[in-house]
Amino acid sequence: MNNRTKKEQKLLDQAVGFIILSAGILGWFVTESLIGVGVAVGLGFVAVIGIGVQRSLQFKKRMKESNIKDIDQMTGRQFEEYVGTLFSSFGYTVTYTPTTGDYGADLILKKGQEVIVVQAKRYKQSVGVRAVQEVLPAMKFYKGNIALVITNSTYTKQALLLAKQNDVRMVDREALIRLSIEMKRNAQITA
């Protein structure tokens, strides 16, 4: 699964182009020869490749540390339990709803005056508007003050728009990875 958006990829492509162009210009001004330009551009490519390798290694480390591949293999109920464990590590009291007749919520999280009604979706494809539609009435039913949809995947544009219009918080794959890593680090500190 590619974690870059089109906008991020475009910015990355522009940055690479800028580095190569800058290296070529620098090579010309320093040596005033095409050989100098070639050497500088070559060094620019080496720098870009080095940065790419470093980012790839960091990405692999984050994926391993977050256990996202294990999360991707979970059943829906296992994912709900994982989300509960995740939030309990941040001090929330977790209540699981029944697997059927849950009124659109999978978990209820409580901490102080905060009551979060959660719809958890472990999907291989993007999560659509239905998840947002399910959590909204559940928030009223369970007397929540925050609605949250969490997934190991991404969201459709329509789901994000509906969530924004209804103040539903959305946790996507990237945010889940960050939370998972933070949970592990917190566990290591307290151990």
PDB file of C-alpha atoms in Angstrom:
ATOM      1  CA  MET A   1       0.000   0.000   0.000  1.00  0.00           C
ATOM      2  CA  ASN A   2       1.502   3.326  -1.087  1.00  0.00           C
ATOM      3  CA  ASN A   3       1.308   5.816   1.758  1.00  0.00           C
ATOM      4  CA  ARG A   4       1.986   8.896  -0.400  1.00  0.00           C
ATOM      5  CA  THR A   5      -0.758  11.076  -1.747  1.00  0.00           C
ATOM      6  CA  LYS A   6      -0.495  12.515  -5.270  1.00  0.00           C
ATOM      7  CA  LYS A   7       0.303  15.902  -3.758  1.00  0.00           C
ATOM      8  CA  GLU A   8       3.100  14.457  -1.612  1.00  0.00           C
ATOM      9  CA  GLN A   9       4.522  12.578  -4.616  1.00  0.00           C
ATOM     10  CA  LYS A  10       4.448  15.756  -6.725  1.00  0.00           C
ATOM     11  CA  LEU A  11       6.308  17.670  -4.000  1.00  0.00           C
ATOM     12  CA  LEU A  12       8.860  14.874  -3.727  1.00  0.00           C
ATOM     13  CA  ASP A  13       9.398  14.860  -7.502  1.00  0.00           C
ATOM     14  CA  GLN A  14       9.840  18.643  -7.471  1.00  0.00           C
ATOM     15  CA  ALA A  15      12.361  18.415  -4.615  1.00  0.00           C
ATOM     16  CA  VAL A  16      14.401  15.813  -6.517  1.00  0.00           C
ATOM     17  CA  GLY A  17      14.344  17.995  -9.639  1.00  0.00           C
ATOM     18  CA  PHE A  18      15.425  21.011  -7.613  1.00  0.00           C
ATOM     19  CA  ILE A  19      18.356  19.109  -6.058  1.00  0.00           C
ATOM     20  CA  ILE A  20      19.567  17.862  -9.447  1.00  0.00           C
ATOM     21  CA  LEU A  21      19.174  21.275 -11.102  1.00  0.00           C
ATOM     22  CA  SER A  22      20.906  23.027  -8.187  1.00  0.00           C
ATOM     23  CA  ALA A  23      23.763  20.539  -8.328  1.00  0.00           C
ATOM     24  CA  GLY A  24      24.169  21.170 -12.075  1.00  0.00           C
ATOM     25  CA  ILE A  25      24.182  24.948 -11.632  1.00  0.00           C
ATOM     26  CA  LEU A  26      26.627  24.705  -8.745  1.00  0.00           C
ATOM     27  CA  GLY A  27      28.857  22.444 -10.828  1.00  0.00           C
ATOM     28  CA  TRP A  28      28.891  25.012 -13.644  1.00  0.00           C
ATOM     29  CA  PHE A  29      29.703  27.953 -11.370  1.00  0.00           C
ATOM     30  CA  VAL A  30      32.475  26.108  -9.574  1.00  0.00           C
ATOM     31  CA  THR A  31      34.186  24.543 -12.610  1.00  0.00           C
ATOM     32  CA  GLU A  32      32.753  26.402 -15.634  1.00  0.00           C
ATOM     33  CA  SER A  33      32.809  23.114 -17.539  1.00  0.00           C
ATOM     34  CA  LEU A  34      30.348  20.462 -18.613  1.00  0.00           C
ATOM     35  CA  ILE A  35      32.443  17.846 -16.842  1.00  0.00           C
ATOM     36  CA  GLY A  36      31.943  19.770 -13.582  1.00  0.00           C
ATOM     37  CA  VAL A  37      28.199  19.905 -14.278  1.00  0.00           C
ATOM     38  CA  GLY A  38      28.173  16.148 -14.923  1.00  0.00           C
ATOM     39  CA  VAL A  39      30.078  15.391 -11.728  1.00  0.00           C
ATOM     40  CA  ALA A  40      27.812  17.686  -9.675  1.00  0.00           C
ATOM     41  CA  VAL A  41      24.649  16.168 -11.168  1.00  0.00           C
ATOM     42  CA  GLY A  42      26.030  12.698 -10.474  1.00  0.00           C
ATOM     43  CA  LEU A  43      26.693  13.666  -6.860  1.00  0.00           C
ATOM     44  CA  GLY A  44      23.163  15.100  -6.718  1.00  0.00           C
ATOM     45  CA  PHE A  45      21.768  11.738  -7.861  1.00  0.00           C
ATOM     46  CA  VAL A  46      23.876   9.928  -5.265  1.00  0.00           C
ATOM     47  CA  ALA A  47      22.504  12.279  -2.577  1.00  0.00           C
ATOM     48  CA  VAL A  48      18.915  11.683  -3.729  1.00  0.00           C
ATOM     49  CA  ILE A  49      19.443   7.915  -3.755  1.00  0.00           C
ATOM     50  CA  GLY A  50      21.049   8.070  -0.305  1.00  0.00           C
ATOM     51  CA  ILE A  51      18.103  10.051   1.059  1.00  0.00           C
ATOM     52  CA  GLY A  52      15.697   7.583  -0.559  1.00  0.00           C
ATOM     53  CA  VAL A  53      17.458   4.583   0.984  1.00  0.00           C
ATOM     54  CA  GLN A  54      17.470   6.279   4.403  1.00  0.00           C
ATOM     55  CA  ARG A  55      13.727   7.079   4.159  1.00  0.00           C
ATOM     56  CA  SER A  56      13.008   3.510   3.059  1.00  0.00           C
ATOM     57  CA  LEU A  57      14.883   2.089   6.042  1.00  0.00           C
ATOM     58  CA  GLN A  58      13.039   4.453   8.399  1.00  0.00           C
ATOM     59  CA  PHE A  59       9.716   3.463   6.819  1.00  0.00           C
ATOM     60  CA  LYS A  60      10.454  -0.255   7.242  1.00  0.00           C
ATOM     61  CA  LYS A  61      11.458   0.339  10.860  1.00  0.00           C
ATOM     62  CA  ARG A  62       8.193   2.211  11.534  1.00  0.00           C
ATOM     63  CA  MET A  63       6.152  -0.553   9.900  1.00  0.00           C
ATOM     64  CA  LYS A  64       7.888  -3.220  11.959  1.00  0.00           C
ATOM     65  CA  GLU A  65       7.617  -1.198  15.175  1.00  0.00           C
ATOM     66  CA  SER A  66       3.905  -0.519  14.615  1.00  0.00           C
ATOM     67  CA  ASN A  67       3.006  -4.152  13.784  1.00  0.00           C
ATOM     68  CA  ILE A  68       0.755  -2.825  11.010  1.00  0.00           C
ATOM     69  CA  LYS A  69       1.177  -6.035   9.000  1.00  0.00           C
ATOM     70  CA  ASP A  70      -0.163  -8.010  11.968  1.00  0.00           C
ATOM     71  CA  ILE A  71      -3.042  -5.543  12.296  1.00  0.00           C
ATOM     72  CA  ASP A  72      -3.835  -6.015   8.598  1.00  0.00           C
ATOM     73  CA  GLN A  73      -4.287  -9.751   9.233  1.00  0.00           C
ATOM     74  CA  MET A  74      -6.675  -9.365  12.190  1.00  0.00           C
ATOM     75  CA  THR A  75     -10.376 -10.151  12.081  1.00  0.00           C
ATOM     76  CA  GLY A  76     -12.781  -7.280  12.636  1.00  0.00           C
ATOM     77  CA  ARG A  77     -13.313  -8.251  16.287  1.00  0.00           C
ATOM     78  CA  GLN A  78      -9.572  -8.658  16.904  1.00  0.00           C
ATOM     79  CA  PHE A  79      -9.080  -5.163  15.467  1.00  0.00           C
ATOM     80  CA  GLU A  80     -11.724  -3.785  17.824  1.00  0.00           C
ATOM     81  CA  GLU A  81      -9.919  -5.426  20.748  1.00  0.00           C
ATOM     82  CA  TYR A  82      -6.613  -4.004  19.533  1.00  0.00           C
ATOM     83  CA  VAL A  83      -8.133  -0.512  19.362  1.00  0.00           C
ATOM     84  CA  GLY A  84      -9.462  -1.021  22.907  1.00  0.00           C
ATOM     85  CA  THR A  85      -6.014  -2.064  24.127  1.00  0.00           C
ATOM     86  CA  LEU A  86      -4.497   0.903  22.336  1.00  0.00           C
ATOM     87  CA  PHE A  87      -6.787   3.423  24.016  1.00  0.00           C
ATOM     88  CA  SER A  88      -6.639   1.740  27.424  1.00  0.00           C
ATOM     89  CA  SER A  89      -2.871   2.273  27.294  1.00  0.00           C
ATOM     90  CA  PHE A  90      -3.641   6.003  27.035  1.00  0.00           C
ATOM     91  CA  GLY A  91      -5.791   5.878  30.187  1.00  0.00           C
ATOM     92  CA  TYR A  92      -9.252   5.313  28.703  1.00  0.00           C
ATOM     93  CA  THR A  93     -11.807   2.931  30.163  1.00  0.00           C
ATOM     94  CA  VAL A  94     -12.987   0.706  27.318  1.00  0.00           C
ATOM     95  CA  THR A  95     -16.423  -0.855  26.884  1.00  0.00           C
ATOM     96  CA  TYR A  96     -17.016  -3.184  23.947  1.00  0.00           C
ATOM     97  CA  THR A  97     -20.462  -3.221  22.387  1.00  0.00           C
ATOM     98  CA  PRO A  98     -22.147  -6.480  21.329  1.00  0.00           C
ATOM     99  CA  THR A  99     -21.137  -7.782  17.907  1.00  0.00           C
ATOM    100  CA  THR A 100     -24.740  -7.404  16.735  1.00  0.00           C
ATOM    101  CA  GLY A 101     -27.207  -4.736  17.719  1.00  0.00           C
ATOM    102  CA  ASP A 102     -24.432  -2.291  18.604  1.00  0.00           C
ATOM    103  CA  TYR A 103     -26.292   0.781  17.282  1.00  0.00           C
ATOM    104  CA  GLY A 104     -23.300   1.666  15.110  1.00  0.00           C
ATOM    105  CA  ALA A 105     -20.524   1.652  17.699  1.00  0.00           C
ATOM    106  CA  ASP A 106     -17.863  -0.953  18.372  1.00  0.00           C
ATOM    107  CA  LEU A 107     -16.302   0.604  21.492  1.00  0.00           C
ATOM    108  CA  ILE A 108     -17.086   3.268  24.022  1.00  0.00           C
ATOM    109  CA  LEU A 109     -14.067   5.056  25.498  1.00  0.00           C
ATOM    110  CA  LYS A 110     -14.293   7.100  28.680  1.00  0.00           C
ATOM    111  CA  LYS A 111     -11.765   9.357  30.354  1.00  0.00           C
ATOM    112  CA  GLY A 112     -12.953  12.087  32.688  1.00  0.00           C
ATOM    113  CA  GLN A 113     -15.873  13.884  31.032  1.00  0.00           C
ATOM    114  CA  GLU A 114     -14.850  12.608  27.605  1.00  0.00           C
ATOM    115  CA  VAL A 115     -17.012   9.854  26.081  1.00  0.00           C
ATOM    116  CA  ILE A 116     -15.790   8.688  22.674  1.00  0.00           C
ATOM    117  CA  VAL A 117     -18.004   6.492  20.527  1.00  0.00           C
ATOM    118  CA  VAL A 118     -15.821   4.453  18.150  1.00  0.00           C
ATOM    119  CA  GLN A 119     -16.523   2.712  14.866  1.00  0.00           C
ATOM    120  CA  ALA A 120     -13.518   0.460  14.077  1.00  0.00           C
ATOM    121  CA  LYS A 121     -12.967  -0.726  10.502  1.00  0.00           C
ATOM    122  CA  ARG A 122     -10.222  -3.180   9.626  1.00  0.00           C
ATOM    123  CA  TYR A 123     -10.364  -2.972   5.835  1.00  0.00           C
ATOM    124  CA  LYS A 124      -8.221  -3.768   2.831  1.00  0.00           C
ATOM    125  CA  GLN A 125      -9.864  -1.028   0.761  1.00  0.00           C
ATOM    126  CA  SER A 126     -10.784   2.565   1.586  1.00  0.00           C
ATOM    127  CA  VAL A 127     -13.491   3.107   4.185  1.00  0.00           C
ATOM    128  CA  GLY A 128     -16.569   4.859   2.824  1.00  0.00           C
ATOM    129  CA  VAL A 129     -19.344   7.072   4.172  1.00  0.00           C
ATOM    130  CA  ARG A 130     -21.208   4.171   5.792  1.00  0.00           C
ATOM    131  CA  ALA A 131     -18.771   4.111   8.732  1.00  0.00           C
ATOM    132  CA  VAL A 132     -19.441   7.799   9.397  1.00  0.00           C
ATOM    133  CA  GLN A 133     -23.176   7.257   8.979  1.00  0.00           C
ATOM    134  CA  GLU A 134     -23.066   4.429  11.525  1.00  0.00           C
ATOM    135  CA  VAL A 135     -21.167   6.294  14.240  1.00  0.00           C
ATOM    136  CA  LEU A 136     -23.313   9.448  14.194  1.00  0.00           C
ATOM    137  CA  PRO A 137     -26.523   7.967  15.656  1.00  0.00           C
ATOM    138  CA  ALA A 138     -24.425   5.757  17.951  1.00  0.00           C
ATOM    139  CA  MET A 139     -22.943   8.881  19.506  1.00  0.00           C
ATOM    140  CA  LYS A 140     -26.411  10.018  20.572  1.00  0.00           C
ATOM    141  CA  PHE A 141     -27.458   6.539  21.702  1.00  0.00           C
ATOM    142  CA  TYR A 142     -24.372   6.075  23.911  1.00  0.00           C
ATOM    143  CA  LYS A 143     -24.394   9.726  25.052  1.00  0.00           C
ATOM    144  CA  GLY A 144     -20.965  10.407  23.621  1.00  0.00           C
ATOM    145  CA  ASN A 145     -19.428  13.791  23.087  1.00  0.00           C
ATOM    146  CA  ILE A 146     -16.911  12.656  20.433  1.00  0.00           C
ATOM    147  CA  ALA A 147     -17.439  10.367  17.454  1.00  0.00           C
ATOM    148  CA  LEU A 148     -14.400   8.539  16.072  1.00  0.00           C
ATOM    149  CA  VAL A 149     -13.855   6.234  13.108  1.00  0.00           C
ATOM    150  CA  ILE A 150     -10.553   4.352  13.131  1.00  0.00           C
ATOM    151  CA  THR A 151      -9.140   2.139  10.387  1.00  0.00           C
ATOM    152  CA  ASN A 152      -5.998   0.373   9.292  1.00  0.00           C
ATOM    153  CA  SER A 153      -6.684   1.713   5.799  1.00  0.00           C
ATOM    154  CA  THR A 154      -7.644   5.061   4.275  1.00  0.00           C
ATOM    155  CA  TYR A 155     -10.910   6.930   3.724  1.00  0.00           C
ATOM    156  CA  THR A 156     -12.783   7.930   0.611  1.00  0.00           C
ATOM    157  CA  LYS A 157     -13.074  11.648  -0.093  1.00  0.00           C
ATOM    158  CA  GLN A 158     -16.820  11.377   0.540  1.00  0.00           C
ATOM    159  CA  ALA A 159     -16.263   9.824   3.979  1.00  0.00           C
ATOM    160  CA  LEU A 160     -13.797  12.559   4.921  1.00  0.00           C
ATOM    161  CA  LEU A 161     -16.194  15.268   3.748  1.00  0.00           C
ATOM    162  CA  LEU A 162     -19.132  13.790   5.676  1.00  0.00           C
ATOM    163  CA  ALA A 163     -16.946  13.412   8.771  1.00  0.00           C
ATOM    164  CA  LYS A 164     -15.784  17.016   8.532  1.00  0.00           C
ATOM    165  CA  GLN A 165     -19.357  18.283   8.186  1.00  0.00           C
ATOM    166  CA  ASN A 166     -20.402  16.310  11.287  1.00  0.00           C
ATOM    167  CA  ASP A 167     -17.302  16.771  13.481  1.00  0.00           C
ATOM    168  CA  VAL A 168     -16.408  13.089  13.358  1.00  0.00           C
ATOM    169  CA  ARG A 169     -12.737  12.419  14.082  1.00  0.00           C
ATOM    170  CA  MET A 170     -11.019  10.128  11.605  1.00  0.00           C
ATOM    171  CA  VAL A 171      -7.956   8.006  12.385  1.00  0.00           C
ATOM    172  CA  ASP A 172      -6.418   6.528   9.246  1.00  0.00           C
ATOM    173  CA  ARG A 173      -3.553   4.108   8.661  1.00  0.00           C
ATOM    174  CA  GLU A 174      -0.796   6.690   9.247  1.00  0.00           C
ATOM    175  CA  ALA A 175      -2.358   7.939  12.482  1.00  0.00           C
ATOM    176  CA  LEU A 176      -2.912   4.333  13.643  1.00  0.00           C
ATOM    177  CA  ILE A 177       0.767   3.571  13.011  1.00  0.00           C
ATOM    178  CA  ARG A 178       1.785   6.603  15.087  1.00  0.00           C
ATOM    179  CA  LEU A 179      -0.582   5.616  17.918  1.00  0.00           C
ATOM    180  CA  SER A 180       0.672   2.014  17.852  1.00  0.00           C
ATOM    181  CA  ILE A 181       4.296   3.119  18.071  1.00  0.00           C
ATOM    182  CA  GLU A 182       3.452   5.527  20.900  1.00  0.00           C
ATOM    183  CA  MET A 183       1.624   2.745  22.769  1.00  0.00           C
ATOM    184  CA  LYS A 184       4.662   0.463  22.468  1.00  0.00           C
ATOM    185  CA  ARG A 185       7.027   3.178  23.629  1.00  0.00           C
ATOM    186  CA  ASN A 186       4.776   3.964  26.607  1.00  0.00           C
ATOM    187  CA  ALA A 187       4.695   0.250  27.485  1.00  0.00           C
ATOM    188  CA  GLN A 188       8.511   0.061  27.365  1.00  0.00           C
ATOM    189  CA  ILE A 189       8.805   3.073  29.651  1.00  0.00           C
ATOM    190  CA  THR A 190       6.458   1.614  32.268  1.00  0.00           C
ATOM    191  CA  ALA A 191       7.987  -1.868  32.063  1.00  0.00           C
TER     192      ALA A 191
END
